[in-house]
Amino acid sequence: MTKDNVAAKTALVISAHAADFVWRCGGAIALHAAMGYRVTVVCLSFGERGESAKLWKQPGMTLDRVKAARRAEAEKAAAALGVHDLISFDLGDYPLRLTDEDKYRLVDVIRDVQPAFMMSHSQYDPYNTDHMYATQVALETRMIAQAWGHNPGQKVLGAPQLYLFEPHQTEQMGWKPDVFLDITSVWDRKRAAIECMEGQEHLWEFYTRVAENRANHFMRNSGGQSGGRAAKYAEGFQSVFPRTVDEL
Ligand SMILES: [Zn+2]
């Protein structure tokens, strides 16, 4: 059996805007890609209106030019992370809105990918309602993808975990991590992807510090000074669903 015939593990990231997947779970993407997972990233919008301030400050800027620049940045970042498939829905932002047809398109992607795990934003974000809307959509489309009566004959979805990635102002979002992932081995890839986001240079160092802080929490929660494993960079996630185990 050749490698191509072995069913690869898969993961799916649902990102409200083009850059969110880079800051918030770029390490998880790069790490799992390195492990052989096929990671699909859906960007529901390019963040062209609400998350492209630096581009809009250039004279003569238009919506189409901003979108083209954001698409190019996202594609470059996805390549740096080893994303298998980057799908841009181009639905507009501030506000992000999905019709039922848009949701069914996302359900088709979920069923097609059959992810081992999914990722999206925090469930609450008063600063950026697009983010919490994307999570609502992720939950809704996950549910529809599990329904045997939706497009009978398609392969229905199992029960992949939905990990919520870290929002910008953590404490304000009611977001509480219950998983820390060591991304030290792929940090250079995440940093390279971060640096593709030229329109948001003010965030590069901020998200480097976040990764360093989470690495400290990784060590504390893996045993601290009594045998904890050191990590230089980590990402935190909050899981929505319980885990099923045979041993604690
Ligand atoms: Zn965003």
PDB file of C-alpha atoms and ligand atoms in Angstrom:
ATOM      1  CA  MET A   1       0.000   0.000   0.000  1.00  0.00           C
ATOM      2  CA  THR A   2       1.444   3.367  -0.933  1.00  0.00           C
ATOM      3  CA  LYS A   3       1.349   6.275   1.443  1.00  0.00           C
ATOM      4  CA  ASP A   4      -1.385   7.957  -0.629  1.00  0.00           C
ATOM      5  CA  ASN A   5      -3.669   5.004  -0.023  1.00  0.00           C
ATOM      6  CA  VAL A   6      -3.463   5.337   3.748  1.00  0.00           C
ATOM      7  CA  ALA A   7      -6.312   7.531   4.933  1.00  0.00           C
ATOM      8  CA  ALA A   8      -4.617  10.641   6.291  1.00  0.00           C
ATOM      9  CA  LYS A   9      -5.867  12.190   9.487  1.00  0.00           C
ATOM     10  CA  THR A  10      -7.572  15.490   8.901  1.00  0.00           C
ATOM     11  CA  ALA A  11      -8.418  18.692  10.772  1.00  0.00           C
ATOM     12  CA  LEU A  12     -10.593  21.678   9.970  1.00  0.00           C
ATOM     13  CA  VAL A  13     -10.147  25.297  11.087  1.00  0.00           C
ATOM     14  CA  ILE A  14     -13.031  27.749  10.676  1.00  0.00           C
ATOM     15  CA  SER A  15     -11.620  31.281  10.721  1.00  0.00           C
ATOM     16  CA  ALA A  16     -13.845  34.363  10.601  1.00  0.00           C
ATOM     17  CA  HIS A  17     -11.208  36.465   8.867  1.00  0.00           C
ATOM     18  CA  ALA A  18      -8.156  35.717   6.767  1.00  0.00           C
ATOM     19  CA  ALA A  19      -5.527  36.157   9.480  1.00  0.00           C
ATOM     20  CA  ASP A  20      -7.175  34.667  12.565  1.00  0.00           C
ATOM     21  CA  PHE A  21      -5.956  31.140  11.899  1.00  0.00           C
ATOM     22  CA  VAL A  22      -2.368  32.387  11.882  1.00  0.00           C
ATOM     23  CA  TRP A  23      -2.274  34.133  15.276  1.00  0.00           C
ATOM     24  CA  ARG A  24      -4.577  31.754  17.117  1.00  0.00           C
ATOM     25  CA  CYS A  25      -3.769  28.242  15.916  1.00  0.00           C
ATOM     26  CA  GLY A  26      -0.910  28.539  13.422  1.00  0.00           C
ATOM     27  CA  GLY A  27       1.224  26.347  15.669  1.00  0.00           C
ATOM     28  CA  ALA A  28      -1.445  23.643  15.911  1.00  0.00           C
ATOM     29  CA  ILE A  29      -1.792  23.686  12.134  1.00  0.00           C
ATOM     30  CA  ALA A  30       1.961  23.450  11.487  1.00  0.00           C
ATOM     31  CA  LEU A  31       2.443  20.769  14.153  1.00  0.00           C
ATOM     32  CA  HIS A  32      -0.319  18.522  12.840  1.00  0.00           C
ATOM     33  CA  ALA A  33       0.708  19.117   9.217  1.00  0.00           C
ATOM     34  CA  ALA A  34       4.194  17.955  10.211  1.00  0.00           C
ATOM     35  CA  MET A  35       2.587  14.841  11.727  1.00  0.00           C
ATOM     36  CA  GLY A  36       0.911  14.062   8.415  1.00  0.00           C
ATOM     37  CA  TYR A  37      -2.534  15.532   9.056  1.00  0.00           C
ATOM     38  CA  ARG A  38      -4.267  17.210   6.153  1.00  0.00           C
ATOM     39  CA  VAL A  39      -5.377  20.505   7.636  1.00  0.00           C
ATOM     40  CA  THR A  40      -8.109  22.427   5.843  1.00  0.00           C
ATOM     41  CA  VAL A  41      -8.652  26.088   6.711  1.00  0.00           C
ATOM     42  CA  VAL A  42     -11.894  27.847   5.836  1.00  0.00           C
ATOM     43  CA  CYS A  43     -11.687  31.652   5.924  1.00  0.00           C
ATOM     44  CA  LEU A  44     -15.240  32.932   5.958  1.00  0.00           C
ATOM     45  CA  SER A  45     -14.029  36.416   4.959  1.00  0.00           C
ATOM     46  CA  PHE A  46     -10.775  38.233   4.264  1.00  0.00           C
ATOM     47  CA  GLY A  47     -11.256  40.656   7.153  1.00  0.00           C
ATOM     48  CA  GLU A  48     -11.144  43.287   4.467  1.00  0.00           C
ATOM     49  CA  ARG A  49     -13.151  45.943   6.267  1.00  0.00           C
ATOM     50  CA  GLY A  50     -12.473  45.358   9.926  1.00  0.00           C
ATOM     51  CA  GLU A  51      -8.967  43.901  10.184  1.00  0.00           C
ATOM     52  CA  SER A  52      -7.032  45.717   7.487  1.00  0.00           C
ATOM     53  CA  ALA A  53      -6.554  49.209   8.953  1.00  0.00           C
ATOM     54  CA  LYS A  54      -2.960  49.557   7.767  1.00  0.00           C
ATOM     55  CA  LEU A  55      -3.967  48.870   4.160  1.00  0.00           C
ATOM     56  CA  TRP A  56      -6.878  51.323   4.328  1.00  0.00           C
ATOM     57  CA  LYS A  57      -4.492  54.070   5.420  1.00  0.00           C
ATOM     58  CA  GLN A  58      -2.763  53.885   2.030  1.00  0.00           C
ATOM     59  CA  PRO A  59      -4.064  56.501  -0.430  1.00  0.00           C
ATOM     60  CA  GLY A  60      -6.498  55.363  -3.114  1.00  0.00           C
ATOM     61  CA  MET A  61      -7.221  52.011  -1.453  1.00  0.00           C
ATOM     62  CA  THR A  62     -10.281  50.075  -2.640  1.00  0.00           C
ATOM     63  CA  LEU A  63     -12.178  47.111  -1.201  1.00  0.00           C
ATOM     64  CA  ASP A  64     -11.014  44.878  -4.064  1.00  0.00           C
ATOM     65  CA  ARG A  65      -7.366  45.803  -3.541  1.00  0.00           C
ATOM     66  CA  VAL A  66      -7.612  45.151   0.200  1.00  0.00           C
ATOM     67  CA  LYS A  67      -9.231  41.773  -0.419  1.00  0.00           C
ATOM     68  CA  ALA A  68      -6.565  40.836  -2.967  1.00  0.00           C
ATOM     69  CA  ALA A  69      -3.789  41.800  -0.533  1.00  0.00           C
ATOM     70  CA  ARG A  70      -5.403  39.883   2.324  1.00  0.00           C
ATOM     71  CA  ARG A  71      -5.942  36.823   0.132  1.00  0.00           C
ATOM     72  CA  ALA A  72      -2.287  36.873  -0.936  1.00  0.00           C
ATOM     73  CA  GLU A  73      -1.124  37.181   2.698  1.00  0.00           C
ATOM     74  CA  ALA A  74      -3.391  34.327   3.818  1.00  0.00           C
ATOM     75  CA  GLU A  75      -2.182  32.058   0.996  1.00  0.00           C
ATOM     76  CA  LYS A  76       1.450  32.798   1.831  1.00  0.00           C
ATOM     77  CA  ALA A  77       0.852  32.154   5.540  1.00  0.00           C
ATOM     78  CA  ALA A  78      -1.041  28.932   4.801  1.00  0.00           C
ATOM     79  CA  ALA A  79       1.880  27.696   2.695  1.00  0.00           C
ATOM     80  CA  ALA A  80       4.307  28.511   5.517  1.00  0.00           C
ATOM     81  CA  LEU A  81       2.194  26.469   7.949  1.00  0.00           C
ATOM     82  CA  GLY A  82       1.720  23.512   5.621  1.00  0.00           C
ATOM     83  CA  VAL A  83      -2.043  23.954   5.214  1.00  0.00           C
ATOM     84  CA  HIS A  84      -3.415  21.265   2.893  1.00  0.00           C
ATOM     85  CA  ASP A  85      -6.338  23.313   1.591  1.00  0.00           C
ATOM     86  CA  LEU A  86      -7.221  26.984   2.159  1.00  0.00           C
ATOM     87  CA  ILE A  87     -10.821  27.732   1.218  1.00  0.00           C
ATOM     88  CA  SER A  88     -11.928  31.368   1.074  1.00  0.00           C
ATOM     89  CA  PHE A  89     -15.686  31.804   1.287  1.00  0.00           C
ATOM     90  CA  ASP A  90     -15.419  35.595   0.684  1.00  0.00           C
ATOM     91  CA  LEU A  91     -18.646  36.409   2.559  1.00  0.00           C
ATOM     92  CA  GLY A  92     -17.689  39.893   3.757  1.00  0.00           C
ATOM     93  CA  ASP A  93     -16.912  41.059   7.280  1.00  0.00           C
ATOM     94  CA  TYR A  94     -18.039  43.626   9.847  1.00  0.00           C
ATOM     95  CA  PRO A  95     -20.593  42.161   9.873  1.00  0.00           C
ATOM     96  CA  LEU A  96     -20.002  38.566   8.802  1.00  0.00           C
ATOM     97  CA  ARG A  97     -23.257  36.896   7.762  1.00  0.00           C
ATOM     98  CA  LEU A  98     -24.057  33.454   6.348  1.00  0.00           C
ATOM     99  CA  THR A  99     -27.189  32.495   4.447  1.00  0.00           C
ATOM    100  CA  ASP A 100     -28.528  28.948   4.795  1.00  0.00           C
ATOM    101  CA  GLU A 101     -26.914  28.179   1.427  1.00  0.00           C
ATOM    102  CA  ASP A 102     -23.549  29.389   2.748  1.00  0.00           C
ATOM    103  CA  LYS A 103     -24.007  27.143   5.793  1.00  0.00           C
ATOM    104  CA  TYR A 104     -24.818  24.119   3.618  1.00  0.00           C
ATOM    105  CA  ARG A 105     -21.650  24.829   1.630  1.00  0.00           C
ATOM    106  CA  LEU A 106     -19.701  24.705   4.891  1.00  0.00           C
ATOM    107  CA  VAL A 107     -21.495  21.475   5.888  1.00  0.00           C
ATOM    108  CA  ASP A 108     -20.334  19.976   2.573  1.00  0.00           C
ATOM    109  CA  VAL A 109     -16.753  20.975   3.428  1.00  0.00           C
ATOM    110  CA  ILE A 110     -17.042  19.428   6.914  1.00  0.00           C
ATOM    111  CA  ARG A 111     -18.430  16.171   5.521  1.00  0.00           C
ATOM    112  CA  ASP A 112     -15.831  16.109   2.795  1.00  0.00           C
ATOM    113  CA  VAL A 113     -12.934  16.694   5.216  1.00  0.00           C
ATOM    114  CA  GLN A 114     -14.285  14.422   8.019  1.00  0.00           C
ATOM    115  CA  PRO A 115     -12.028  16.188  10.539  1.00  0.00           C
ATOM    116  CA  ALA A 116     -10.535  14.410  13.539  1.00  0.00           C
ATOM    117  CA  PHE A 117     -10.848  17.771  15.280  1.00  0.00           C
ATOM    118  CA  MET A 118     -12.174  21.236  14.487  1.00  0.00           C
ATOM    119  CA  MET A 119     -11.075  24.682  15.633  1.00  0.00           C
ATOM    120  CA  SER A 120     -12.781  28.057  15.803  1.00  0.00           C
ATOM    121  CA  HIS A 121     -13.058  31.208  17.919  1.00  0.00           C
ATOM    122  CA  SER A 122     -14.131  31.835  21.520  1.00  0.00           C
ATOM    123  CA  GLN A 123     -17.862  31.586  22.124  1.00  0.00           C
ATOM    124  CA  TYR A 124     -18.087  35.176  23.395  1.00  0.00           C
ATOM    125  CA  ASP A 125     -16.342  38.222  21.945  1.00  0.00           C
ATOM    126  CA  PRO A 126     -17.981  41.595  22.546  1.00  0.00           C
ATOM    127  CA  TYR A 127     -15.176  43.355  20.642  1.00  0.00           C
ATOM    128  CA  ASN A 128     -15.598  41.300  17.513  1.00  0.00           C
ATOM    129  CA  THR A 129     -19.012  39.768  16.995  1.00  0.00           C
ATOM    130  CA  ASP A 130     -17.788  38.193  13.720  1.00  0.00           C
ATOM    131  CA  HIS A 131     -15.632  35.911  15.848  1.00  0.00           C
ATOM    132  CA  MET A 132     -18.398  34.596  18.078  1.00  0.00           C
ATOM    133  CA  TYR A 133     -20.708  34.393  15.086  1.00  0.00           C
ATOM    134  CA  ALA A 134     -18.160  32.147  13.335  1.00  0.00           C
ATOM    135  CA  THR A 135     -18.162  29.836  16.370  1.00  0.00           C
ATOM    136  CA  GLN A 136     -21.957  29.722  16.359  1.00  0.00           C
ATOM    137  CA  VAL A 137     -21.771  28.801  12.676  1.00  0.00           C
ATOM    138  CA  ALA A 138     -19.133  26.146  13.413  1.00  0.00           C
ATOM    139  CA  LEU A 139     -21.413  24.560  16.031  1.00  0.00           C
ATOM    140  CA  GLU A 140     -24.485  24.794  13.809  1.00  0.00           C
ATOM    141  CA  THR A 141     -22.790  23.328  10.735  1.00  0.00           C
ATOM    142  CA  ARG A 142     -21.121  20.596  12.822  1.00  0.00           C
ATOM    143  CA  MET A 143     -24.597  19.669  14.065  1.00  0.00           C
ATOM    144  CA  ILE A 144     -26.089  19.617  10.551  1.00  0.00           C
ATOM    145  CA  ALA A 145     -23.135  17.548   9.283  1.00  0.00           C
ATOM    146  CA  GLN A 146     -24.021  14.953  11.957  1.00  0.00           C
ATOM    147  CA  ALA A 147     -27.679  14.744  10.864  1.00  0.00           C
ATOM    148  CA  TRP A 148     -28.537  11.538   8.989  1.00  0.00           C
ATOM    149  CA  GLY A 149     -31.490  13.286   7.370  1.00  0.00           C
ATOM    150  CA  HIS A 150     -29.349  16.025   5.802  1.00  0.00           C
ATOM    151  CA  ASN A 151     -28.430  14.982   2.232  1.00  0.00           C
ATOM    152  CA  PRO A 152     -28.947  11.252   2.881  1.00  0.00           C
ATOM    153  CA  GLY A 153     -26.252   9.169   1.219  1.00  0.00           C
ATOM    154  CA  GLN A 154     -23.404  11.501   2.154  1.00  0.00           C
ATOM    155  CA  LYS A 155     -21.025  10.317   4.857  1.00  0.00           C
ATOM    156  CA  VAL A 156     -22.259  11.835   8.129  1.00  0.00           C
ATOM    157  CA  LEU A 157     -19.877  13.420  10.585  1.00  0.00           C
ATOM    158  CA  GLY A 158     -18.760  11.683  13.792  1.00  0.00           C
ATOM    159  CA  ALA A 159     -18.116  13.779  16.887  1.00  0.00           C
ATOM    160  CA  PRO A 160     -14.910  15.756  16.383  1.00  0.00           C
ATOM    161  CA  GLN A 161     -13.810  17.962  19.262  1.00  0.00           C
ATOM    162  CA  LEU A 162     -14.246  21.680  18.694  1.00  0.00           C
ATOM    163  CA  TYR A 163     -11.274  23.518  20.154  1.00  0.00           C
ATOM    164  CA  LEU A 164     -11.756  27.230  20.726  1.00  0.00           C
ATOM    165  CA  PHE A 165      -8.564  29.124  20.056  1.00  0.00           C
ATOM    166  CA  GLU A 166      -7.310  32.041  22.130  1.00  0.00           C
ATOM    167  CA  PRO A 167      -9.018  35.386  21.536  1.00  0.00           C
ATOM    168  CA  HIS A 168      -7.258  38.724  21.603  1.00  0.00           C
ATOM    169  CA  GLN A 169      -8.231  40.013  25.058  1.00  0.00           C
ATOM    170  CA  THR A 170      -8.480  36.690  26.803  1.00  0.00           C
ATOM    171  CA  GLU A 171     -10.153  37.619  30.102  1.00  0.00           C
ATOM    172  CA  GLN A 172     -12.853  39.709  28.398  1.00  0.00           C
ATOM    173  CA  MET A 173     -14.079  36.756  26.342  1.00  0.00           C
ATOM    174  CA  GLY A 174     -14.856  34.303  29.132  1.00  0.00           C
ATOM    175  CA  TRP A 175     -12.317  32.008  27.483  1.00  0.00           C
ATOM    176  CA  LYS A 176     -10.593  29.488  29.724  1.00  0.00           C
ATOM    177  CA  PRO A 177      -8.004  27.115  28.268  1.00  0.00           C
ATOM    178  CA  ASP A 178      -8.095  23.422  29.198  1.00  0.00           C
ATOM    179  CA  VAL A 179      -5.434  22.281  26.717  1.00  0.00           C
ATOM    180  CA  PHE A 180      -1.900  23.538  26.153  1.00  0.00           C
ATOM    181  CA  LEU A 181      -0.126  22.401  23.005  1.00  0.00           C
ATOM    182  CA  ASP A 182       3.668  22.549  22.749  1.00  0.00           C
ATOM    183  CA  ILE A 183       4.454  24.194  19.406  1.00  0.00           C
ATOM    184  CA  THR A 184       8.169  24.779  20.005  1.00  0.00           C
ATOM    185  CA  SER A 185       9.213  22.420  17.209  1.00  0.00           C
ATOM    186  CA  VAL A 186       7.222  24.401  14.629  1.00  0.00           C
ATOM    187  CA  TRP A 187       7.589  27.900  16.064  1.00  0.00           C
ATOM    188  CA  ASP A 188       9.749  29.047  13.143  1.00  0.00           C
ATOM    189  CA  ARG A 189       6.884  28.142  10.807  1.00  0.00           C
ATOM    190  CA  LYS A 190       4.334  30.033  12.890  1.00  0.00           C
ATOM    191  CA  ARG A 191       6.566  33.076  13.133  1.00  0.00           C
ATOM    192  CA  ALA A 192       7.119  32.958   9.341  1.00  0.00           C
ATOM    193  CA  ALA A 193       3.344  32.834   8.841  1.00  0.00           C
ATOM    194  CA  ILE A 194       2.849  35.702  11.292  1.00  0.00           C
ATOM    195  CA  GLU A 195       5.301  37.787   9.295  1.00  0.00           C
ATOM    196  CA  CYS A 196       3.203  37.223   6.161  1.00  0.00           C
ATOM    197  CA  MET A 197       0.565  39.430   7.807  1.00  0.00           C
ATOM    198  CA  GLU A 198       2.133  42.698   6.775  1.00  0.00           C
ATOM    199  CA  GLY A 199      -1.103  44.613   7.350  1.00  0.00           C
ATOM    200  CA  GLN A 200      -1.005  43.742  11.067  1.00  0.00           C
ATOM    201  CA  GLU A 201       2.654  44.176  11.960  1.00  0.00           C
ATOM    202  CA  HIS A 202       1.605  45.621  15.335  1.00  0.00           C
ATOM    203  CA  LEU A 203       0.529  42.093  16.372  1.00  0.00           C
ATOM    204  CA  TRP A 204       3.709  40.166  15.548  1.00  0.00           C
ATOM    205  CA  GLU A 205       5.468  40.655  18.885  1.00  0.00           C
ATOM    206  CA  PHE A 206       2.223  40.471  20.838  1.00  0.00           C
ATOM    207  CA  TYR A 207       1.471  36.938  19.610  1.00  0.00           C
ATOM    208  CA  THR A 208       5.068  35.884  20.155  1.00  0.00           C
ATOM    209  CA  ARG A 209       4.675  36.902  23.806  1.00  0.00           C
ATOM    210  CA  VAL A 210       1.350  35.040  24.057  1.00  0.00           C
ATOM    211  CA  ALA A 211       3.087  31.855  22.845  1.00  0.00           C
ATOM    212  CA  GLU A 212       5.897  32.331  25.370  1.00  0.00           C
ATOM    213  CA  ASN A 213       3.411  32.828  28.221  1.00  0.00           C
ATOM    214  CA  ARG A 214       1.417  29.749  27.251  1.00  0.00           C
ATOM    215  CA  ALA A 215       4.683  27.776  27.164  1.00  0.00           C
ATOM    216  CA  ASN A 216       5.133  28.650  30.831  1.00  0.00           C
ATOM    217  CA  HIS A 217       1.642  27.315  31.536  1.00  0.00           C
ATOM    218  CA  PHE A 218       2.459  24.175  29.550  1.00  0.00           C
ATOM    219  CA  MET A 219       5.398  23.536  31.865  1.00  0.00           C
ATOM    220  CA  ARG A 220       3.458  24.298  35.050  1.00  0.00           C
ATOM    221  CA  ASN A 221       0.637  21.967  34.068  1.00  0.00           C
ATOM    222  CA  SER A 222       2.938  19.192  32.943  1.00  0.00           C
ATOM    223  CA  GLY A 223       4.558  18.994  36.380  1.00  0.00           C
ATOM    224  CA  GLY A 224       6.304  22.313  36.916  1.00  0.00           C
ATOM    225  CA  GLN A 225       9.656  21.986  38.645  1.00  0.00           C
ATOM    226  CA  SER A 226       8.761  18.426  39.684  1.00  0.00           C
ATOM    227  CA  GLY A 227       9.379  16.867  36.303  1.00  0.00           C
ATOM    228  CA  GLY A 228       7.432  19.217  34.060  1.00  0.00           C
ATOM    229  CA  ARG A 229       8.464  19.374  30.458  1.00  0.00           C
ATOM    230  CA  ALA A 230       9.841  22.677  29.274  1.00  0.00           C
ATOM    231  CA  ALA A 231       8.364  24.325  26.218  1.00  0.00           C
ATOM    232  CA  LYS A 232       9.434  27.587  24.638  1.00  0.00           C
ATOM    233  CA  TYR A 233       6.242  28.252  22.698  1.00  0.00           C
ATOM    234  CA  ALA A 234       2.725  26.910  23.189  1.00  0.00           C
ATOM    235  CA  GLU A 235      -0.900  27.571  22.255  1.00  0.00           C
ATOM    236  CA  GLY A 236      -3.893  27.284  24.574  1.00  0.00           C
ATOM    237  CA  PHE A 237      -7.320  25.937  23.607  1.00  0.00           C
ATOM    238  CA  GLN A 238     -10.693  25.503  25.279  1.00  0.00           C
ATOM    239  CA  SER A 239     -12.565  22.362  24.338  1.00  0.00           C
ATOM    240  CA  VAL A 240     -16.345  22.416  23.965  1.00  0.00           C
ATOM    241  CA  PHE A 241     -17.137  18.725  24.275  1.00  0.00           C
ATOM    242  CA  PRO A 242     -16.206  16.094  26.846  1.00  0.00           C
ATOM    243  CA  ARG A 243     -13.506  13.583  26.057  1.00  0.00           C
ATOM    244  CA  THR A 244     -14.325   9.880  26.202  1.00  0.00           C
ATOM    245  CA  VAL A 245     -11.617   7.826  27.876  1.00  0.00           C
ATOM    246  CA  ASP A 246     -10.875   4.341  29.158  1.00  0.00           C
ATOM    247  CA  GLU A 247      -8.344   5.441  31.721  1.00  0.00           C
ATOM    248  CA  LEU A 248      -7.776   8.680  33.633  1.00  0.00           C
TER     249      LEU A 248
HETATM  250 ZN    ZN B   1     -10.743  38.188  13.124  1.00  0.00          ZN
END
